Coordinates of C-alpha atoms in Angstrom, one line a residue:
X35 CA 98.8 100.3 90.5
X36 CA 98.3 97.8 93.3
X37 CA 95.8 95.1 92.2
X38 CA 94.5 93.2 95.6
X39 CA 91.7 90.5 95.4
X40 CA 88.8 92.9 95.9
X41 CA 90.6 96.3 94.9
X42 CA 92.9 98.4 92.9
X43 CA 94.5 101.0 94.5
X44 CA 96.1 103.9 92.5
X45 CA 99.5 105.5 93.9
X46 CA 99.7 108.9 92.7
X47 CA 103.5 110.8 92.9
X48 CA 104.1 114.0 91.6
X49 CA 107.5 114.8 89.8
X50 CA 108.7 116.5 92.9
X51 CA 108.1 114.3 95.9
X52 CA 110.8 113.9 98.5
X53 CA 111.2 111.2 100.9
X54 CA 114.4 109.9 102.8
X55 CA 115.3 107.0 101.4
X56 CA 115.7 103.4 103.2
X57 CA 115.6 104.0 107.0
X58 CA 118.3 101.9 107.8
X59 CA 119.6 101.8 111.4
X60 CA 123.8 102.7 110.6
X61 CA 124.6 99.7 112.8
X62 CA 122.5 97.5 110.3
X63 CA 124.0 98.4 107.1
X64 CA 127.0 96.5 107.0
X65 CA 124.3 93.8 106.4
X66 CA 121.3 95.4 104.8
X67 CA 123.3 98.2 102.7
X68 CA 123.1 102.1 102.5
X69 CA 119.6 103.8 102.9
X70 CA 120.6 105.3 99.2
X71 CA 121.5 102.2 97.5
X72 CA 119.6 102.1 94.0
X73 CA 117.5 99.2 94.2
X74 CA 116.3 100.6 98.2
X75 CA 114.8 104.1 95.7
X76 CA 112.2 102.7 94.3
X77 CA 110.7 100.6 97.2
X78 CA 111.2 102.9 100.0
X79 CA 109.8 105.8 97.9
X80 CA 106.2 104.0 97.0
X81 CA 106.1 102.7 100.9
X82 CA 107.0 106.0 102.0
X83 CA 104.0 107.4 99.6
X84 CA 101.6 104.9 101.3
X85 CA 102.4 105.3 104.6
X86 CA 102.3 109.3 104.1
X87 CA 98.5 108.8 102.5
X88 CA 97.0 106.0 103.9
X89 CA 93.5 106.1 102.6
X90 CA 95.1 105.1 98.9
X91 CA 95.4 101.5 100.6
X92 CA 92.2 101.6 102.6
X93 CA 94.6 102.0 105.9
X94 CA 96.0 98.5 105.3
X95 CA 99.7 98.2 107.0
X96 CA 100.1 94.4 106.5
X97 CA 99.3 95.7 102.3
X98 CA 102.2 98.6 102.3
X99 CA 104.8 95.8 104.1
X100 CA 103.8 93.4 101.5
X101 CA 104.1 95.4 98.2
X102 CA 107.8 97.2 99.9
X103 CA 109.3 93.4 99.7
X104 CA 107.5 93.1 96.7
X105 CA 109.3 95.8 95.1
X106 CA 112.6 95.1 96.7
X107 CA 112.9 91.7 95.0
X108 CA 111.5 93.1 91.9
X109 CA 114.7 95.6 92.3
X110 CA 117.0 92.5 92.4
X111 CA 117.2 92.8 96.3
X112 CA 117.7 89.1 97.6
X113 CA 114.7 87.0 99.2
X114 CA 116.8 86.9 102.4
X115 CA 117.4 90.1 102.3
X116 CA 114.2 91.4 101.8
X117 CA 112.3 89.2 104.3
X118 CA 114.8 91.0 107.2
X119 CA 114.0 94.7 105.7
X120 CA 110.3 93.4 105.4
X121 CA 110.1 92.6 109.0
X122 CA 112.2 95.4 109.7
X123 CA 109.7 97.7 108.8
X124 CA 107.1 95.8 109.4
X125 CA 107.4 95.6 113.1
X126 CA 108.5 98.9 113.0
X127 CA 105.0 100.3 111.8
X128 CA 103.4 97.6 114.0
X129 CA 104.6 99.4 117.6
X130 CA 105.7 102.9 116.5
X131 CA 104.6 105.0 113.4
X132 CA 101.4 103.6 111.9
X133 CA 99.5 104.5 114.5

């Protein structure tokens, strides 16, 4: 579940979804870390999920940025670290795929 002020929204996964992992650029990961790292699974796995089906967040980007940093700290990722995959991705969706 994602609880926002007005809304919760209800992310449903079956037992055999597939995604790729963290889509990390290979000249990033020296810094960042390996798209299969453990704690990436989790996070990049519910983002994917929300980006795939966008009506289960009401078509909110800013919402599926927030709650993938969300989960990457919760996953033991560092602040710094996920502020820079945050705005990674969130500029990424901003000019490319959420459209």
């Amino acid at each position: 579940f994602i609880h926002t002020k007005n809304k919760k929204h209800i992310i449903p996964f079956k037992t055999n979804y597939l995604w790729d992992g963290a889509s990390i650029p290979f000249l990033f990961r020296p810094l960042i870390g390996k798209k299969g790292s453990l704690e990436f699974l989790f996070p990049s796995m519910v983002h994917d999920k929300m980006c795939e089906e966008r009506h289960l967040i009401d078509y909110d980007r800013n919402l599926s940025s927030k709650v993938f940093r969300a989960l990457l700290i919760s996953m033991g990722v560092g602040k710094i670290r996920a502020n820079i995959m945050y705005h990674a991705v969130d500029n990424f969706q901003k000019f490319k795929s959420w459209n």
